[in-house]
PDB file of C-alpha atoms in Angstrom:
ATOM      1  CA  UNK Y   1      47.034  -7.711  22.117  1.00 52.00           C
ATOM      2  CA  UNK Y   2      44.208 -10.028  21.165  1.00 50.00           C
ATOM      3  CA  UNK Y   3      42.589  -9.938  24.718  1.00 45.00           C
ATOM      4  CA  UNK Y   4      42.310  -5.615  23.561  1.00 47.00           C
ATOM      5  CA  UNK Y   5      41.153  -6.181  20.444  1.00 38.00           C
ATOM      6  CA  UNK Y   6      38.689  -8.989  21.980  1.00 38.00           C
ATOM      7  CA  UNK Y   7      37.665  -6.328  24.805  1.00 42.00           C
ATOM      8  CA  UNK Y   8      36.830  -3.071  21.769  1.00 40.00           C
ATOM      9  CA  UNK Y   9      35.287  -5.911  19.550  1.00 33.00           C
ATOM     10  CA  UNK Y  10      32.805  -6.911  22.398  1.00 41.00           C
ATOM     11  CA  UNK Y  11      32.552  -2.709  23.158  1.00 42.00           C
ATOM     12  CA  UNK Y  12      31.533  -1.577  19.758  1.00 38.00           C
ATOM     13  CA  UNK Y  13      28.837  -4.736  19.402  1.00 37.00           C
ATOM     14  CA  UNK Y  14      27.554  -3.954  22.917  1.00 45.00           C
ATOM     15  CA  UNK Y  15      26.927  -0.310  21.715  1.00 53.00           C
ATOM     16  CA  UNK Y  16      23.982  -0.118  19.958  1.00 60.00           C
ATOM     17  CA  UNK Y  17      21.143  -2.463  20.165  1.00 72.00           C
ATOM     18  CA  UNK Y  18      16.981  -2.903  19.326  1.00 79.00           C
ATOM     19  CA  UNK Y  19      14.481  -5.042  20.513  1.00 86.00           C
ATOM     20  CA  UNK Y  20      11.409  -4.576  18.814  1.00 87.00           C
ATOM     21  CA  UNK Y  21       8.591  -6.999  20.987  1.00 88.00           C
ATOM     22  CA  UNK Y  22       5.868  -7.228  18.096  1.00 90.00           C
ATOM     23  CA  UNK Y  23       2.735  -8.119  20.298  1.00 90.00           C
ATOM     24  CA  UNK Y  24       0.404  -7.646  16.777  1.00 92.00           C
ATOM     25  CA  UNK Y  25       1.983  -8.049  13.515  1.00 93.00           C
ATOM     26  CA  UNK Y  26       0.891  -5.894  10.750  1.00 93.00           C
ATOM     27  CA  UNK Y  27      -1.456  -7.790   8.048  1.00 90.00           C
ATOM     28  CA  UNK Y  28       1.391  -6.783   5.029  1.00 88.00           C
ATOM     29  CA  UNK Y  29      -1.311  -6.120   2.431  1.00 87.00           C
ATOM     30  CA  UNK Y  30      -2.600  -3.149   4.629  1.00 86.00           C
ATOM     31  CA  UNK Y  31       0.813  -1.831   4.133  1.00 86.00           C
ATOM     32  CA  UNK Y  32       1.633  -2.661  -0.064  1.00 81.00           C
ATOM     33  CA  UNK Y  33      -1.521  -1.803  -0.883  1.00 80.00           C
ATOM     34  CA  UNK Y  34      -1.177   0.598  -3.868  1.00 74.00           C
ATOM     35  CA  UNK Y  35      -4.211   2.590  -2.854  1.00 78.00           C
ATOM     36  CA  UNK Y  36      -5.090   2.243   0.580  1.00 75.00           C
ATOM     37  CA  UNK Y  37      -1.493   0.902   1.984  1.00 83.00           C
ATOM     38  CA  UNK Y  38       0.751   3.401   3.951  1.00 90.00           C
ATOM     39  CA  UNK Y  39       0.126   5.921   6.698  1.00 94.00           C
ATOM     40  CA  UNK Y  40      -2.410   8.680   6.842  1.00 94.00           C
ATOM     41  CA  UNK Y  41      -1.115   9.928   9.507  1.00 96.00           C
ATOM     42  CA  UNK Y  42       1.973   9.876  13.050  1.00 97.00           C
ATOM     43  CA  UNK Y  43       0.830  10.946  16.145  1.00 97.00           C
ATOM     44  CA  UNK Y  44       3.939  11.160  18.899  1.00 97.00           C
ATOM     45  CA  UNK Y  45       3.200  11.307  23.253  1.00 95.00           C
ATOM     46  CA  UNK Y  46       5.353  11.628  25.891  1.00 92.00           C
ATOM     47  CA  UNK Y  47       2.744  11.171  28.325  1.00 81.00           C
ATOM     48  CA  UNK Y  48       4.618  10.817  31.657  1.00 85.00           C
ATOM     49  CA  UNK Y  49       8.583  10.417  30.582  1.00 87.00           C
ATOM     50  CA  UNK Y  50      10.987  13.340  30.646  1.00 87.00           C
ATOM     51  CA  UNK Y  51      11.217  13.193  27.105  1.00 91.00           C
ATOM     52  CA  UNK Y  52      11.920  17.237  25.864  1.00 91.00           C
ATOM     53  CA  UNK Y  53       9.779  18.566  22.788  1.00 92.00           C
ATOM     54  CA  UNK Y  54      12.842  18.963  20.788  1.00 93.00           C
ATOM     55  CA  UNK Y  55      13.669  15.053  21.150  1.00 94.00           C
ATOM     56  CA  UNK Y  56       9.548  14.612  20.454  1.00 96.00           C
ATOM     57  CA  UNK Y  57      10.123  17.156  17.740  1.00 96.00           C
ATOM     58  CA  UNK Y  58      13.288  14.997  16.040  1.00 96.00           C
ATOM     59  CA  UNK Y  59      11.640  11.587  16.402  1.00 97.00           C
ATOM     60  CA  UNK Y  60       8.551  12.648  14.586  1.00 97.00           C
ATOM     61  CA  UNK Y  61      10.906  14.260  11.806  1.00 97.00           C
ATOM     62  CA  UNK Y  62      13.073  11.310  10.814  1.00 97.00           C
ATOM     63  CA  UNK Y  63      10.018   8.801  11.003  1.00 97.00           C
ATOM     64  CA  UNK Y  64       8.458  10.930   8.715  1.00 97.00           C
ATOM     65  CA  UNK Y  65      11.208  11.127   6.380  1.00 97.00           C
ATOM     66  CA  UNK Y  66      12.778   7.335   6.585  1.00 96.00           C
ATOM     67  CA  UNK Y  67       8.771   6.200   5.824  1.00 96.00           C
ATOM     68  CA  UNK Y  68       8.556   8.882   3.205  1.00 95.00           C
ATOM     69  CA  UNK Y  69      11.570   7.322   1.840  1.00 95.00           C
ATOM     70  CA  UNK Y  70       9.852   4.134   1.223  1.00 93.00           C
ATOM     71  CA  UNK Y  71       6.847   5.248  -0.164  1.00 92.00           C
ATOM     72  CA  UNK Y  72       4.250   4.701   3.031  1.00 93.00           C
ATOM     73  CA  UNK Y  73       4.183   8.432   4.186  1.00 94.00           C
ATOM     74  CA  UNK Y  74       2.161  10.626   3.598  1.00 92.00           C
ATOM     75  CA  UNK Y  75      -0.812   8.925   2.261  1.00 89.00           C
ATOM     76  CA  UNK Y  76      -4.115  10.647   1.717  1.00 87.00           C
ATOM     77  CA  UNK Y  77      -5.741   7.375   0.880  1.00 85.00           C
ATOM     78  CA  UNK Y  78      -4.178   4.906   3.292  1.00 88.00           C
ATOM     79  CA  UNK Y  79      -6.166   3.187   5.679  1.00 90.00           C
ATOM     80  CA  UNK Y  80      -3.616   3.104   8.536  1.00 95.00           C
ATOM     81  CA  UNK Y  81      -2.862   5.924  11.574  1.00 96.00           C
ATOM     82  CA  UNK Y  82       0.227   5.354  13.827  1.00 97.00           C
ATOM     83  CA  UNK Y  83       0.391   6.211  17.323  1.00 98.00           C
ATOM     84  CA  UNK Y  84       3.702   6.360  19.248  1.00 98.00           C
ATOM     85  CA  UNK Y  85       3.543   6.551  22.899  1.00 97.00           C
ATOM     86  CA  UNK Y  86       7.236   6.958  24.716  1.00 97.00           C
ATOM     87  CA  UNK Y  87       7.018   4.988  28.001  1.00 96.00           C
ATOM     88  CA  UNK Y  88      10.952   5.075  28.283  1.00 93.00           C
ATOM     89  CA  UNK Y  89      12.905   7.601  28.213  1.00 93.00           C
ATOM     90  CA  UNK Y  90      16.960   8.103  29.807  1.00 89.00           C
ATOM     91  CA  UNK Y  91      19.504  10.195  27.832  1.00 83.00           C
ATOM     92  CA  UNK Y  92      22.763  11.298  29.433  1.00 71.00           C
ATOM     93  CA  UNK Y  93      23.623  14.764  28.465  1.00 66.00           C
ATOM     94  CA  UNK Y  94      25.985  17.229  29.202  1.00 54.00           C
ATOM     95  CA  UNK Y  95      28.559  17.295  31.030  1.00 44.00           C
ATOM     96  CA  UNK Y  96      28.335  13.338  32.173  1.00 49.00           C
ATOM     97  CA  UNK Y  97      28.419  12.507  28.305  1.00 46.00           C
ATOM     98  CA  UNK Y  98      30.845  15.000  27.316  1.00 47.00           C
ATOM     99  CA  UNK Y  99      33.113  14.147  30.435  1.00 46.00           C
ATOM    100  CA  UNK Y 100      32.755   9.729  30.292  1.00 49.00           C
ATOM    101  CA  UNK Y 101      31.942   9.326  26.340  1.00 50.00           C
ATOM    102  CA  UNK Y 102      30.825   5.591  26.068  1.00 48.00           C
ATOM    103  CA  UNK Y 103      31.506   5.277  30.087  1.00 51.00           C
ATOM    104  CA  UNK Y 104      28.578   7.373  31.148  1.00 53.00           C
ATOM    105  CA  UNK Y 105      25.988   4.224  30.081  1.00 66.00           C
ATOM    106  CA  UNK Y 106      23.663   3.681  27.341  1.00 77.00           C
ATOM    107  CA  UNK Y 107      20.981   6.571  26.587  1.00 85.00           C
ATOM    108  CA  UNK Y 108      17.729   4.466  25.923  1.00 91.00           C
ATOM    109  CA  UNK Y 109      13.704   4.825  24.743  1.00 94.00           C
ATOM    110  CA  UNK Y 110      11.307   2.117  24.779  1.00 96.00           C
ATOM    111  CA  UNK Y 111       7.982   3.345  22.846  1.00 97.00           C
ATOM    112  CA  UNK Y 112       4.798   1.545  22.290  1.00 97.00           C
ATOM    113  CA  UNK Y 113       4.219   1.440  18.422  1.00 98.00           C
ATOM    114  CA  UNK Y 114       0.261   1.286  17.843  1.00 98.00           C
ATOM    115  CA  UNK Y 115      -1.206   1.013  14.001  1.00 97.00           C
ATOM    116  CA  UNK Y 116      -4.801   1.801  14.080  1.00 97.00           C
ATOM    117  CA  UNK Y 117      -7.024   1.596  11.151  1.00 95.00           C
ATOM    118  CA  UNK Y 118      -8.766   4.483  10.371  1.00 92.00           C
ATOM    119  CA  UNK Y 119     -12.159   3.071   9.368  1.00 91.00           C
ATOM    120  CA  UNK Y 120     -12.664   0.934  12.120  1.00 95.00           C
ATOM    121  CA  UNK Y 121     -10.435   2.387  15.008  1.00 95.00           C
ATOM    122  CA  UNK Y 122      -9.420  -0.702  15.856  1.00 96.00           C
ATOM    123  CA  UNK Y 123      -5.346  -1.519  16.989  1.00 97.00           C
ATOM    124  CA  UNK Y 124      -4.105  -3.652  13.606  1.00 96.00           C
ATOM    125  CA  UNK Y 125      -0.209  -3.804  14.758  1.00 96.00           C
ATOM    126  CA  UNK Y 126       1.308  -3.117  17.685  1.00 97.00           C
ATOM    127  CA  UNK Y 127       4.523  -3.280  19.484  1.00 97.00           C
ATOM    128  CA  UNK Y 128       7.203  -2.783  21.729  1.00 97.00           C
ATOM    129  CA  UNK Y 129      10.879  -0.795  20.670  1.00 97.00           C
ATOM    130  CA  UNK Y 130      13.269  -0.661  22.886  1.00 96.00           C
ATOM    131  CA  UNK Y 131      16.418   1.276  21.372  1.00 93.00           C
ATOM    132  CA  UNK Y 132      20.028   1.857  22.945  1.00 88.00           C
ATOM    133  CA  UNK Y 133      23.004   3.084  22.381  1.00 82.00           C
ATOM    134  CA  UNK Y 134      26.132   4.481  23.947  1.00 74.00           C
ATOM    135  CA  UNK Y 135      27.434   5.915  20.398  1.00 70.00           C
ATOM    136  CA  UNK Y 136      24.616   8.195  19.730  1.00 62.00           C
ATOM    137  CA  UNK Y 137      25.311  10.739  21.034  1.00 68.00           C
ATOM    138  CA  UNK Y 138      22.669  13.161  22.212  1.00 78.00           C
ATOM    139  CA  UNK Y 139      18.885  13.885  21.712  1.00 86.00           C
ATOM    140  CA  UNK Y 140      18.864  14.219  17.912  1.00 88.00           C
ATOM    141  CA  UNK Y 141      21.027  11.470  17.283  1.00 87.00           C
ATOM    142  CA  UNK Y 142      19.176   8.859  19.444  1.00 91.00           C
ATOM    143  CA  UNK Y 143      15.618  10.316  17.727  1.00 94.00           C
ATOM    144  CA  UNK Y 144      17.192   9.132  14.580  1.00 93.00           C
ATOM    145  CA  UNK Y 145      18.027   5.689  15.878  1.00 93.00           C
ATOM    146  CA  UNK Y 146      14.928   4.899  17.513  1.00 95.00           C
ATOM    147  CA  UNK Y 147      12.614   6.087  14.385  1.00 97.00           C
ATOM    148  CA  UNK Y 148      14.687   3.907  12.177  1.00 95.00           C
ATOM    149  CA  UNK Y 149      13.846   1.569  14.592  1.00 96.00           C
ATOM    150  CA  UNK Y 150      10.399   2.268  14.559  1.00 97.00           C
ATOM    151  CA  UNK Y 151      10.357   1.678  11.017  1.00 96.00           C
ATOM    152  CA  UNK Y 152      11.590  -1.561  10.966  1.00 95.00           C
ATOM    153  CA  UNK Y 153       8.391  -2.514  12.765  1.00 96.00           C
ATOM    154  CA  UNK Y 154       6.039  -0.366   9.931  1.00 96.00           C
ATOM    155  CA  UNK Y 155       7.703  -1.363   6.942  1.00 93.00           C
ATOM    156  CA  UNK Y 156       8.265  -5.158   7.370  1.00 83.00           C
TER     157      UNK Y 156
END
């Protein structure tokens, strides 16, 4: 009985995990700034991953709304532009998900956060997200995860 519980214990923790590889942190004043701070603006690539528009679409929805949420998004006066580039991309679907559940492997997206400032065009912040999960299931619900993710890196 306790080597089961031991075994879904380990299952559950080993289903959803971030790295986020800051390479730049963010100077925190050019975010709390009451008139400059936030984001002007998200841009969102694929470039060369197999990542649909509908997943592209998703992502760029919730990171709108979880920084709207805290106050950093829109901002007409902010100094600050983010660029998302997905250079990861591997989410089962269909019937390998619906058939093995948690079995089929973890659906994962690594995307290189960049936050440029807008006067100078120069790269303030930048880093590395890596999000997976075997729980999420599907495109929207792993476009949720990841931009919460994302987040974590914009807000802090």
């Amino acid at each position: 009985m306790q080597h089961t519980l031991l075994f879904f214990l380990s299952l559950t923790l080993a289903a959803c995990g971030a790295n986020i590889d800051v390479r730049t942190p963010i100077p925190h004043e050019l975010i709390t700034d009451s008139e400059k701070g936030g984001y002007r603006s998200i841009n969102i690539r694929a470039d060369e991953t197999e990542a649909s528009s509908g997943f592209i679409r998703s992502l760029s929805e919730n990171l709108r709304q979880h920084l709207s949420e805290l106050a950093l998004y829109p901002k007409k006066n902010g100094s600050l532009k983010v660029r998302v580039q997905i250079i990861g991309y591997e989410i089962n679907e269909g019937a390998s998900r619906e058939v093995m559940g948690v079995l089929a492997g973890a659906d994962e997206v690594k995307s290189r956060v960049q936050v440029i400032d807008t006067a100078t065009d120069q790269i303030v912040g930048e880093s590395i997200i890596f999000t997976s999960s075997s729980m999420a299931y599907g495109q929207q619900a792993m476009a949720w995860v990841h931009a919460d993710d994302i987040v974590t890196f914009l807000s802090d």
